[in-house]
Short mmCIF file of C-alpha atoms in Angstrom, two decimals:
data_model
loop_
_atom_site.label_atom_id
_atom_site.label_comp_id
_atom_site.label_asym_id
_atom_site.label_seq_id
_atom_site.Cartn_x
_atom_site.Cartn_y
_atom_site.Cartn_z
CA MET A 119 35.93 19.42 57.12
CA LYS A 120 38.42 18.20 54.52
CA PHE A 121 41.85 19.91 54.31
CA PHE A 122 43.72 20.26 51.06
CA ILE A 123 46.68 22.25 49.72
CA PRO A 124 45.64 24.66 46.95
CA LEU A 125 47.12 23.86 43.54
CA ARG A 126 48.85 27.29 43.25
CA LEU A 127 50.60 26.77 46.57
CA LYS A 128 51.67 23.29 45.49
CA LEU A 129 53.16 24.62 42.26
CA THR A 130 54.90 27.49 44.10
CA LEU A 131 56.43 25.15 46.69
CA TYR A 132 57.57 22.64 44.05
CA THR A 133 59.12 25.49 42.04
CA LEU A 134 60.99 26.86 45.08
CA PHE A 135 62.10 23.35 45.94
CA LEU A 136 63.52 22.81 42.45
CA ILE A 137 65.27 26.20 42.45
CA ILE A 138 66.89 25.51 45.83
CA ILE A 139 67.97 21.98 44.87
CA SER A 140 69.31 23.18 41.53
CA THR A 141 71.22 26.05 43.13
CA ILE A 142 72.80 23.81 45.79
CA SER A 143 73.68 21.26 43.14
CA VAL A 144 75.29 23.81 40.89
CA ILE A 145 77.38 25.14 43.80
CA THR A 146 78.42 21.91 45.48
CA ILE A 147 78.59 19.13 42.89
CA PRO A 148 81.41 20.56 40.73
CA LYS A 149 83.67 20.57 43.83
CA TYR A 150 83.42 16.78 44.13
CA TYR A 151 83.36 15.87 40.45
CA THR A 152 86.49 17.61 39.22
CA ASP A 153 86.90 15.14 36.38
CA TYR A 154 83.97 16.78 34.52
CA GLU A 155 83.68 20.19 33.08
CA PRO A 156 81.49 22.46 35.24
CA GLN A 157 79.37 23.32 32.19
CA THR A 158 78.60 19.63 31.60
CA ILE A 159 77.54 19.12 35.20
CA ILE A 160 75.33 22.18 35.08
CA LEU A 161 73.64 20.93 31.90
CA ILE A 162 73.00 17.55 33.54
CA ILE A 163 71.49 19.26 36.58
CA ILE A 164 69.29 21.43 34.35
CA ALA A 165 68.13 18.37 32.39
CA LEU A 166 67.28 16.48 35.57
CA THR A 167 65.47 19.50 36.92
CA LEU A 168 63.41 19.86 33.73
CA PHE A 169 62.57 16.15 33.69
CA THR A 170 61.50 16.30 37.33
CA SER A 171 59.45 19.43 36.67
CA ILE A 172 57.68 17.82 33.70
CA TYR A 173 56.95 14.71 35.73
CA ILE A 174 55.58 16.71 38.67
CA LEU A 175 53.50 18.98 36.40
CA ASP A 176 52.13 15.92 34.64
CA LYS A 177 51.05 14.39 37.93
CA LEU A 178 49.73 17.65 39.35
CA ILE A 179 47.98 19.08 36.30
CA ASN A 180 47.91 16.99 33.12
CA VAL A 181 46.55 13.74 34.57
CA PRO A 182 43.71 15.42 36.54
CA ILE A 183 42.88 17.63 33.56
CA GLU A 184 42.80 14.62 31.25
CA ASN A 185 40.50 12.92 33.74
CA ILE A 186 38.20 15.96 33.76
CA ILE A 187 38.24 16.19 29.96
CA SER A 188 37.38 12.48 29.76
CA LYS A 189 34.40 13.02 32.04
CA ILE A 190 33.27 16.02 30.01
CA GLU A 191 33.44 13.90 26.85
CA ASN A 192 31.50 11.10 28.54
CA ILE A 193 28.80 13.54 29.65
CA THR A 194 28.66 15.06 26.15
CA LYS A 195 28.22 11.61 24.60
CA GLY A 196 25.77 10.51 27.28
CA HIS A 197 28.22 7.87 28.58
CA TYR A 198 27.53 8.14 32.28
CA THR A 199 26.34 4.80 33.47
CA LYS A 200 26.35 4.00 37.17
CA ASN A 201 29.53 1.91 36.81
CA ILE A 202 31.49 4.71 35.14
CA ILE A 203 30.31 7.25 37.72
CA GLU A 204 31.36 5.06 40.67
CA LYS A 205 34.81 4.47 39.16
CA GLY A 206 35.32 8.20 38.75
CA ILE A 207 34.71 9.13 42.38
CA ILE A 208 37.80 10.48 44.17
CA GLU A 209 37.57 9.67 47.86
CA ASN A 210 40.26 12.10 49.07
CA GLU A 211 40.12 15.52 47.47
CA ASN A 212 43.68 16.89 47.46
CA ASP A 213 43.22 20.05 45.43
CA GLU A 214 40.92 22.06 43.19
CA LEU A 215 41.23 19.62 40.27
CA ASP A 216 40.01 16.77 42.46
CA ILE A 217 37.09 18.93 43.52
CA ILE A 218 36.32 19.82 39.90
CA SER A 219 36.57 16.15 38.95
CA ASN A 220 34.09 15.14 41.65
CA LYS A 221 31.79 18.02 40.67
CA PHE A 222 31.67 16.69 37.13
CA ASN A 223 31.02 13.25 38.60
CA TYR A 224 28.13 14.66 40.64
CA MET A 225 26.82 16.42 37.54
CA ALA A 226 26.86 13.12 35.66
CA LYS A 227 24.93 11.45 38.49
CA GLN A 228 22.29 14.20 38.43
CA ILE A 229 21.96 13.99 34.65
CA LEU A 230 21.59 10.22 34.88
CA LYS A 231 18.87 10.60 37.52
CA ARG A 232 17.06 13.23 35.47
CA GLU A 233 17.26 11.06 32.38
CA ASP A 234 15.78 8.17 34.36
CA ASP A 235 13.00 10.47 35.56
CA LEU A 236 12.48 11.80 32.05
CA HIS A 237 12.37 8.27 30.64
CA TYR A 238 9.66 7.43 33.17
CA MET A 239 7.68 10.54 32.33
CA ILE A 240 8.00 9.91 28.60
CA HIS A 241 6.93 6.26 28.84
CA GLN A 242 4.46 6.20 31.75
CA ASP A 243 1.02 7.74 32.18
CA LEU A 244 1.25 9.91 35.28
CA LEU A 245 -2.44 9.54 36.20
CA THR A 246 -2.91 5.78 35.95
CA LYS A 247 0.75 4.70 36.47
CA ILE A 248 0.61 2.39 33.46
CA PRO A 249 2.53 2.75 30.16
CA ASN A 250 1.53 5.52 27.80
CA ARG A 251 1.21 5.87 24.02
CA THR A 252 4.97 6.33 23.47
CA MET A 253 5.94 3.14 25.26
CA PHE A 254 3.09 1.22 23.64
CA ASN A 255 4.20 2.23 20.14
CA GLU A 256 7.80 1.25 20.90
CA LYS A 257 6.79 -2.13 22.34
CA LEU A 258 4.35 -2.76 19.48
CA LYS A 259 7.07 -2.22 16.87
CA LEU A 260 9.36 -4.68 18.68
CA ALA A 261 6.51 -7.17 19.03
CA ILE A 262 5.75 -6.99 15.31
CA ASN A 263 9.39 -7.71 14.51
CA ARG A 264 9.33 -10.75 16.83
CA ALA A 265 6.07 -11.98 15.35
CA ARG A 266 7.50 -11.59 11.86
CA ARG A 267 10.60 -13.63 12.73
CA GLN A 268 8.67 -16.31 14.59
CA ALA A 269 5.69 -16.41 12.19
CA THR A 270 3.19 -15.78 15.02
CA GLN A 271 0.10 -13.60 15.42
CA LEU A 272 -0.57 -10.71 17.74
CA ALA A 273 -3.63 -8.59 18.48
CA VAL A 274 -4.08 -4.89 19.15
CA LEU A 275 -7.16 -3.88 21.12
CA PHE A 276 -8.42 -0.30 21.16
CA VAL A 277 -10.56 0.32 24.25
CA ASP A 278 -12.75 3.40 24.70
CA ILE A 279 -14.86 4.08 27.80
CA ASP A 280 -18.42 4.81 26.68
CA ASP A 281 -19.88 8.24 27.48
CA PHE A 282 -17.00 9.12 29.80
CA LYS A 283 -17.56 12.81 29.06
CA ASN A 284 -20.83 12.61 30.97
CA VAL A 285 -18.91 11.67 34.13
CA ASN A 286 -16.65 14.72 33.84
CA ASP A 287 -19.59 16.98 33.01
CA THR A 288 -21.88 15.79 35.81
CA LEU A 289 -19.53 14.67 38.60
CA GLY A 290 -16.41 16.71 37.86
CA HIS A 291 -12.93 16.01 36.52
CA ASP A 292 -11.59 14.94 39.93
CA ILE A 293 -13.99 12.00 40.07
CA GLY A 294 -13.34 11.40 36.38
CA ASP A 295 -9.61 11.04 37.06
CA LYS A 296 -10.23 8.66 39.95
CA LEU A 297 -12.52 6.62 37.74
CA LEU A 298 -9.82 6.33 35.08
CA PHE A 299 -7.35 5.11 37.70
CA ILE A 300 -9.81 2.46 38.89
CA ILE A 301 -10.66 1.38 35.34
CA SER A 302 -6.96 1.03 34.48
CA ASN A 303 -6.52 -1.26 37.51
CA HIS A 304 -9.50 -3.33 36.39
CA LEU A 305 -7.97 -3.64 32.93
CA VAL A 306 -4.60 -4.69 34.35
CA GLN A 307 -6.37 -7.41 36.35
CA ALA A 308 -7.95 -8.71 33.14
CA MET A 309 -4.59 -9.01 31.36
CA ARG A 310 -2.24 -11.97 31.14
CA GLN A 311 1.23 -11.46 32.62
CA ASN A 312 2.93 -10.78 29.28
CA ASP A 313 0.20 -8.54 27.82
CA LEU A 314 0.82 -4.80 27.62
CA ILE A 315 -1.79 -2.17 28.43
CA ALA A 316 -1.33 1.57 27.94
CA ARG A 317 -3.42 4.67 28.35
CA ILE A 318 -3.05 6.62 25.14
CA GLY A 319 -5.03 9.66 26.19
CA GLY A 320 -8.36 10.71 27.66
CA ASP A 321 -10.52 7.64 28.20
CA GLU A 322 -8.76 5.50 25.59
CA PHE A 323 -6.52 2.48 26.18
CA ASN A 324 -4.47 0.22 23.90
CA ILE A 325 -3.74 -3.42 24.68
CA LEU A 326 -1.10 -5.62 23.03
CA ILE A 327 -1.55 -9.40 23.06
CA GLU A 328 1.40 -11.38 21.73
CA ASP A 329 1.67 -15.06 20.76
CA LEU A 330 -2.00 -15.17 19.86
CA ASP A 331 -3.19 -18.75 19.42
CA SER A 332 -6.25 -17.81 17.36
CA VAL A 333 -8.72 -15.05 16.63
CA HIS A 334 -11.07 -16.69 19.13
CA ALA A 335 -8.47 -16.11 21.86
CA ALA A 336 -8.60 -12.35 21.17
CA GLN A 337 -12.39 -12.56 21.33
CA ASP A 338 -12.28 -14.26 24.73
CA ILE A 339 -9.87 -11.62 26.05
CA ALA A 340 -12.13 -8.84 24.75
CA LYS A 341 -15.11 -10.35 26.58
CA LYS A 342 -13.06 -10.57 29.77
CA ILE A 343 -12.00 -6.94 29.42
CA ILE A 344 -15.60 -5.78 28.99
CA ASN A 345 -16.61 -7.76 32.10
CA HIS A 346 -13.85 -6.04 34.08
CA ILE A 347 -14.84 -2.62 32.75
CA ASN A 348 -18.40 -3.33 33.88
CA LEU A 349 -17.30 -3.99 37.47
CA PRO A 350 -19.25 -1.73 39.90
CA VAL A 351 -17.50 1.47 40.90
CA THR A 352 -18.36 3.82 43.77
CA ILE A 353 -16.45 7.09 44.20
CA GLN A 354 -17.30 9.55 46.97
CA GLY A 355 -20.74 8.03 47.32
CA HIS A 356 -21.48 8.08 43.59
CA LYS A 357 -22.29 4.71 42.00
CA ILE A 358 -20.98 4.79 38.45
CA ASN A 359 -21.94 2.27 35.78
CA VAL A 360 -19.10 1.89 33.31
CA THR A 361 -19.20 0.34 29.85
CA GLY A 362 -16.57 0.15 27.14
CA SER A 363 -16.29 -0.42 23.41
CA ILE A 364 -13.39 -2.41 21.93
CA GLY A 365 -11.94 -2.62 18.44
CA ILE A 366 -9.60 -5.47 17.51
CA SER A 367 -7.05 -5.81 14.71
CA ILE A 368 -4.82 -8.83 14.11
CA TYR A 369 -1.24 -9.02 12.80
CA PRO A 370 -0.59 -10.04 10.04
CA ILE A 371 -4.20 -10.54 8.88
CA ASP A 372 -5.39 -6.92 9.12
CA ALA A 373 -2.11 -5.03 8.81
CA LYS A 374 1.66 -5.52 8.93
CA ASN A 375 2.85 -2.29 10.54
CA HIS A 376 2.09 -0.68 13.86
CA SER A 377 0.33 2.45 12.60
CA ALA A 378 -2.08 0.49 10.39
CA LEU A 379 -2.84 -1.97 13.20
CA LEU A 380 -3.69 0.89 15.55
CA ARG A 381 -5.75 2.69 12.92
CA HIS A 382 -7.73 -0.44 12.10
CA ALA A 383 -8.36 -1.22 15.77
CA ASP A 384 -9.58 2.37 16.19
CA LEU A 385 -11.99 1.99 13.27
CA ALA A 386 -13.29 -1.28 14.68
CA MET A 387 -13.83 0.40 18.06
CA TYR A 388 -16.04 3.07 16.48
CA ASP A 389 -17.92 0.29 14.71
CA ALA A 390 -18.54 -1.27 18.13
CA LYS A 391 -19.94 2.04 19.36
CA ASN A 392 -22.20 2.27 16.32
CA HIS A 393 -23.55 -1.20 17.16
CA GLY A 394 -24.77 -0.24 20.61
CA LYS A 395 -21.59 0.19 22.69
CA ASN A 396 -20.34 -2.09 25.50
CA HIS A 397 -19.27 -4.54 22.81
CA TYR A 398 -16.28 -5.52 20.69
CA ARG A 399 -15.82 -5.64 16.93
CA PHE A 400 -13.09 -7.01 14.69
CA PHE A 401 -11.64 -5.01 11.85
CA SER A 402 -12.66 -6.22 8.40
CA GLU A 403 -12.16 -5.14 4.81
CA GLU A 404 -15.89 -4.39 4.57
CA LEU A 405 -15.49 -2.03 7.51
CA SER A 406 -12.50 -0.45 5.78
CA VAL A 407 -14.56 0.15 2.64
CA SER A 408 -17.39 1.58 4.73
CA ILE A 409 -15.01 3.93 6.54
CA LYS A 410 -13.46 4.97 3.25
CA ASN A 411 -16.90 5.75 1.87
CA ARG A 412 -17.73 7.76 4.97
CA SER A 413 -14.46 9.63 4.61
CA THR A 414 -15.26 10.44 0.99
CA MET A 415 -18.77 11.51 1.94
CA LEU A 416 -17.50 13.76 4.73
CA LYS A 417 -15.01 15.39 2.38
CA GLU A 418 -17.78 16.13 -0.11
CA LEU A 419 -20.16 17.25 2.64
CA LYS A 420 -17.73 19.90 3.82
CA SER A 421 -18.06 21.68 0.47
CA ALA A 422 -21.74 20.91 -0.19
CA ILE A 423 -22.99 24.38 0.81
CA GLU A 424 -20.23 26.18 -1.07
CA ASN A 425 -20.93 24.08 -4.18
CA ASP A 426 -24.68 24.75 -3.93
CA GLU A 427 -25.48 21.03 -3.66
CA LEU A 428 -27.97 21.18 -0.78
CA GLU A 429 -31.66 21.61 -1.46
CA LEU A 430 -34.82 21.80 0.61
CA TYR A 431 -37.83 19.68 -0.29
CA TYR A 432 -41.25 20.53 1.13
CA GLN A 433 -43.99 18.18 2.29
CA PRO A 434 -47.49 19.60 2.91
CA LYS A 435 -49.30 19.24 6.23
CA PHE A 436 -53.08 19.10 5.99
CA SER A 437 -56.01 19.54 8.34
CA PHE A 438 -58.28 16.58 9.14
CA LYS A 439 -61.22 18.96 9.36
CA ASP A 440 -61.33 20.18 5.76
CA SER A 441 -58.23 18.64 4.11
CA SER A 442 -56.78 22.11 3.57
CA ILE A 443 -53.02 22.47 3.31
CA PHE A 444 -52.07 24.87 6.07
CA GLY A 445 -48.40 24.16 6.64
CA VAL A 446 -45.27 22.56 5.27
CA GLU A 447 -42.20 20.79 6.62
CA ALA A 448 -38.77 21.60 5.18
CA LEU A 449 -36.73 18.45 4.52
CA ILE A 450 -33.12 18.59 3.39
CA ARG A 451 -31.70 16.69 0.42
CA TRP A 452 -28.17 16.55 -0.96
CA ASN A 453 -27.54 16.37 -4.69
CA SER A 454 -23.81 15.66 -4.68
CA LYS A 455 -21.90 16.10 -7.93
CA LYS A 456 -19.73 13.12 -6.98
CA LEU A 457 -22.03 10.88 -4.94
CA GLY A 458 -25.39 11.57 -6.56
CA PHE A 459 -28.73 12.26 -4.87
CA LEU A 460 -28.71 11.49 -1.13
CA SER A 461 -31.53 11.48 1.39
CA PRO A 462 -30.95 12.75 4.95
CA GLU A 463 -30.94 9.19 6.34
CA VAL A 464 -27.63 8.71 4.51
CA PHE A 465 -25.70 11.81 5.57
CA ILE A 466 -27.31 13.54 8.57
CA ALA A 467 -25.74 11.22 11.15
CA LEU A 468 -22.32 11.85 9.63
CA ALA A 469 -22.99 15.58 9.56
CA GLU A 470 -23.82 15.47 13.27
CA GLU A 471 -20.75 13.40 14.17
CA SER A 472 -18.49 15.82 12.29
CA THR A 473 -20.42 18.92 13.48
CA GLU A 474 -20.90 19.95 9.84
CA ILE A 475 -24.55 19.97 10.85
CA VAL A 476 -24.00 23.39 12.44
CA ASP A 477 -23.30 25.09 9.12
CA ILE A 478 -25.94 22.97 7.41
CA GLY A 479 -28.48 23.92 10.08
CA ARG A 480 -27.80 27.61 9.57
CA TRP A 481 -28.28 27.18 5.86
CA VAL A 482 -31.59 25.33 6.41
CA ILE A 483 -33.03 28.06 8.64
CA GLN A 484 -32.06 30.83 6.23
CA THR A 485 -33.23 28.95 3.12
CA ALA A 486 -36.55 27.87 4.63
CA ALA A 487 -37.30 31.43 5.76
CA ARG A 488 -36.34 32.79 2.31
CA ASP A 489 -38.53 30.29 0.46
CA PHE A 490 -41.48 30.94 2.78
CA ALA A 491 -41.15 34.68 2.07
CA LYS A 492 -41.15 33.97 -1.71
CA TRP A 493 -44.35 31.95 -1.39
CA ARG A 494 -45.97 34.91 0.35
CA GLU A 495 -44.89 37.16 -2.51
CA LEU A 496 -46.49 34.71 -4.95
CA GLY A 497 -49.74 34.73 -2.99
CA ILE A 498 -49.45 31.15 -1.76
CA ASP A 499 -51.38 30.90 1.49
CA ILE A 500 -49.21 28.67 3.65
CA LYS A 501 -49.61 29.46 7.34
CA GLN A 502 -46.42 28.00 8.70
CA ILE A 503 -43.15 26.29 7.80
CA SER A 504 -41.58 23.65 10.10
CA ILE A 505 -37.81 23.39 10.40
CA ASN A 506 -35.93 20.46 11.94
CA VAL A 507 -33.10 21.56 14.24
CA SER A 508 -30.42 19.06 15.24
CA ASN A 509 -29.41 18.44 18.85
CA ILE A 510 -25.86 19.40 17.86
CA GLN A 511 -27.16 22.71 16.49
CA PHE A 512 -28.77 23.48 19.83
CA GLU A 513 -25.61 22.56 21.73
CA ARG A 514 -23.10 24.44 19.56
CA ASP A 515 -24.97 27.36 18.09
CA ASN A 516 -27.26 30.20 19.11
CA VAL A 517 -30.49 28.93 17.58
CA VAL A 518 -32.56 31.77 19.05
CA LYS A 519 -30.33 34.35 17.38
CA LEU A 520 -30.48 32.47 14.05
CA LEU A 521 -34.28 32.44 14.16
CA LYS A 522 -34.45 36.14 15.03
CA ASN A 523 -32.10 37.04 12.18
CA ALA A 524 -34.10 34.99 9.67
CA ILE A 525 -37.41 36.53 10.81
CA GLU A 526 -36.01 40.05 10.54
CA LYS A 527 -34.18 39.48 7.24
CA TYR A 528 -37.22 38.10 5.41
CA ASN A 529 -39.86 40.20 7.18
CA LEU A 530 -41.69 37.23 8.70
CA LYS A 531 -43.89 36.92 11.75
CA PRO A 532 -42.43 34.66 14.48
CA GLY A 533 -45.49 32.39 14.23
CA ASP A 534 -44.65 31.70 10.59
CA LEU A 535 -41.89 29.40 11.85
CA GLU A 536 -42.10 26.17 13.80
CA VAL A 537 -39.01 24.42 15.16
CA GLU A 538 -39.11 20.62 15.43
CA ILE A 539 -37.05 19.03 18.21
CA THR A 540 -36.48 15.42 19.30
CA GLU A 541 -37.04 13.74 22.64
CA SER A 542 -33.35 12.78 22.76
CA TYR A 543 -32.39 16.46 22.95
CA ILE A 544 -34.64 16.94 25.95
CA HIS A 545 -33.31 13.80 27.60
CA LYS A 546 -29.63 14.67 27.16
CA ASN A 547 -29.75 18.33 28.10
CA SER A 548 -32.79 18.69 30.40
CA GLU A 549 -32.41 22.04 32.21
CA HIS A 550 -30.29 23.70 29.53
CA ALA A 551 -32.70 22.47 26.85
CA LEU A 552 -35.66 23.81 28.79
CA LYS A 553 -34.03 27.24 28.99
CA ILE A 554 -33.37 27.38 25.22
CA LEU A 555 -36.85 26.15 24.32
CA LYS A 556 -38.45 28.78 26.55
CA GLU A 557 -36.39 31.45 24.79
CA ILE A 558 -37.62 30.21 21.40
CA ARG A 559 -41.24 30.33 22.54
CA SER A 560 -40.70 33.76 24.08
CA ILE A 561 -39.94 35.24 20.65
CA GLY A 562 -43.16 33.73 19.27
CA VAL A 563 -41.81 30.76 17.31
CA ASP A 564 -43.80 27.51 17.73
CA LEU A 565 -42.23 24.27 19.01
CA ALA A 566 -43.12 20.74 17.95
CA MET A 567 -41.75 17.50 19.38
CA ASP A 568 -40.93 15.25 16.44
CA ASP A 569 -41.32 11.44 16.48
CA PHE A 570 -43.13 11.58 19.80
CA GLY A 571 -43.46 8.25 21.58
CA THR A 572 -40.13 6.80 20.46
CA GLY A 573 -37.90 8.53 22.99
CA TYR A 574 -37.48 9.17 26.69
CA SER A 575 -39.94 11.83 27.77
CA SER A 576 -41.67 11.40 31.10
CA MET A 577 -45.07 12.95 31.55
CA SER A 578 -43.91 15.07 34.48
CA TYR A 579 -41.11 16.61 32.42
CA LEU A 580 -43.27 16.93 29.33
CA ARG A 581 -45.59 19.26 31.27
CA ARG A 582 -42.71 21.70 31.75
CA LEU A 583 -41.86 21.97 28.05
CA PRO A 584 -43.18 25.02 26.17
CA LEU A 585 -44.48 22.93 23.25
CA SER A 586 -47.24 23.81 20.82
CA ARG A 587 -47.48 20.46 18.98
CA LEU A 588 -46.78 16.72 19.25
CA LYS A 589 -45.91 14.82 16.07
CA ILE A 590 -46.87 11.14 16.23
CA ASP A 591 -44.09 9.00 14.80
CA LYS A 592 -44.65 7.12 11.54
CA ALA A 593 -43.86 3.83 13.31
CA PHE A 594 -47.20 4.04 15.16
CA ILE A 595 -49.15 5.03 12.02
CA ASP A 596 -47.91 2.41 9.54
CA GLU A 597 -50.15 -0.45 10.70
CA LEU A 598 -53.22 1.55 11.71
CA PRO A 599 -55.99 0.79 12.19
CA ASP A 600 -55.34 -2.98 12.33
CA ASN A 601 -52.54 -3.10 14.92
CA LYS A 602 -54.26 -2.86 18.30
CA ASP A 603 -51.11 -1.85 20.21
CA ASP A 604 -50.30 1.00 17.81
CA ALA A 605 -53.95 2.07 17.89
CA GLU A 606 -53.93 2.30 21.71
CA ILE A 607 -50.60 4.17 21.78
CA THR A 608 -51.82 6.66 19.17
CA LYS A 609 -55.04 7.16 21.11
CA VAL A 610 -53.11 7.84 24.33
CA ILE A 611 -50.86 10.39 22.58
CA VAL A 612 -53.84 12.25 21.12
CA GLU A 613 -55.64 12.31 24.47
CA LEU A 614 -52.46 13.47 26.22
CA ALA A 615 -52.06 16.31 23.72
CA LYS A 616 -55.66 17.42 24.34
CA ILE A 617 -55.11 17.47 28.10
CA MET A 618 -51.97 19.57 27.60
CA ASN A 619 -53.66 21.81 25.04
CA LEU A 620 -51.29 20.78 22.25
CA SER A 621 -51.98 20.20 18.57
CA THR A 622 -51.22 16.78 17.07
CA THR A 623 -49.80 15.85 13.68
CA ALA A 624 -49.67 12.24 12.44
CA GLU A 625 -46.67 11.46 10.22
CA GLY A 626 -46.42 8.98 7.36
CA ILE A 627 -50.10 8.64 6.46
CA GLU A 628 -50.59 6.54 3.32
CA THR A 629 -54.18 5.24 3.37
CA LYS A 630 -57.70 6.62 3.69
CA GLU A 631 -58.36 4.14 6.51
CA GLN A 632 -55.56 5.75 8.52
CA ILE A 633 -57.07 9.18 7.91
CA GLU A 634 -60.53 8.05 9.08
CA PHE A 635 -59.11 6.38 12.19
CA LEU A 636 -57.08 9.47 13.14
CA LYS A 637 -60.06 11.75 12.49
CA ASP A 638 -62.18 9.69 14.87
CA LEU A 639 -59.49 9.96 17.55
CA GLY A 640 -59.52 13.72 17.24
CA CYS A 641 -56.04 14.13 15.73
CA ASP A 642 -55.64 17.62 14.26
CA GLU A 643 -53.36 17.31 11.22
CA GLY A 644 -51.72 14.79 8.98
CA GLN A 645 -48.69 14.47 6.78
CA GLY A 646 -47.69 11.76 4.34
CA TYR A 647 -47.60 10.37 0.82
CA ILE A 648 -51.40 10.18 0.65
CA CYS A 649 -51.27 13.94 0.35
CA SER A 650 -47.89 14.49 -1.29
CA LYS A 651 -44.34 13.29 -1.23
CA PRO A 652 -41.70 15.95 -0.38
CA LEU A 653 -41.23 18.25 -3.39
CA PRO A 654 -38.47 20.64 -4.48
CA PHE A 655 -39.23 24.36 -4.32
CA TYR A 656 -40.65 24.97 -7.82
CA GLU A 657 -42.59 21.70 -8.00
CA PHE A 658 -44.14 22.50 -4.64
CA ILE A 659 -45.23 25.91 -5.95
CA GLU A 660 -46.83 24.32 -9.00
CA VAL A 661 -48.78 21.76 -6.95
CA ILE A 662 -49.96 24.24 -4.31
CA GLN A 663 -51.06 26.84 -6.86
CA ASN A 664 -53.23 24.31 -8.66
CA LYS A 665 -54.49 22.21 -5.75
CA ILE A 666 -55.05 23.79 -2.39
CA THR A 667 -56.46 20.81 -0.48
CA CYS A 668 -55.09 17.39 0.24
CA ALA A 669 -58.21 15.70 -1.08
CA LYS A 670 -57.58 17.11 -4.58
CA ILE A 671 -53.88 16.23 -4.77
#
């Protein structure tokens, strides 16, 4: 335990000491110095006493207070480096001011430690223990300045782990986090010593490569990174196959500032995903134009419903028995005021990526049901209308409720509607998809699997689906009856449908030979240009009212 004299006591003792000394001096000194006037001697004593008092007060109070104030100013300005802190430590605390001084010193040390911790948290990713977006952006800006001065190139790589969401959804976020940690280690192993890698969020990483010799060097590094991403991973007994897509932008070829380089690498990464994933792509001006066009299209698509630019076209479906037109498929078209007339092949994928397909899908169901009701009012005997529903619509919307509302609103029978689904929806969502499809069938709406034979369905799973129809994809019909492989596949599909008590519809029929071949196989219905191309609402009415069989169209 340290012992010190309180400052008040010190001041009191020094004051008493000065009073006693002054009093003794005033009494005794004049007796010995008779040559001077007593008043003069007293003034000298008072002056000496005041000077001594000022000196003592300065040492006791002013100097420590100035020291404290200096430390406060240093803390305020953030000037509390380790060197300054160590110099300010008072080993022997003599009074309260020394204690206060050391307390401020301790405070400065704590602030410095917290700032160091905060700097780490701001610049490091806490999960993977590698730099984060903030540090990467800071380092990239410095690297660009160096490259500018030295007239060198650098590359920015944008890495995204393919389908990482599936890991979190199926195995849980705990395993997902462990996988990210392992992947980050694999990426670090693929890097050169001076390269910088950072996790910028989720399953995305940025990599900075300085002093780039050539574009081919960036390509070689990208290949090495993909190989390291593909390294086998086992977590808690789960073998996980990992792939990644990489976008690459080069300074100063593709951009000259950090934000543009990152943006272009990001665009190139999405281009890699669109080309099959587990691959790398370089940014290019053509890609930039394509992205710009997509951006313009998306902007216009967002207001397409409000601007009344969407339209449904209808293609008849006919029976092979008597060529009668019994049904129709609703096919969406977009007549944009800015972009012109667009088929679904151009904009549906974008609508699904942006989830605009949800609003579009609602509009399709309502419009198709409304138009079908109008045909009934006009006496047009169409038995059923088929509506394509996107996978995204199933995932993000209540399709069963939408169908019920449309049936009730337009006074339809459930069997008047048929919903067309794809094999990819079944493959991606299995049990959840099965539940939704059973609900649709339970309300009486028919279900058709579109483009059958091009997807992933296994026969065992197909048996569980509450389908009413298989639609044979146009790809198998195009070269019938000459292509032996397509002929055998089509035959198998028709036979399978018979075994499962399902109707069959062949898509894309264009010749009489195709019709005869499909008739002989026992296919039920057909659809294609040999009967009619898709027609807008009023043109469809005109054709159907005048010609009620496919043979007469």
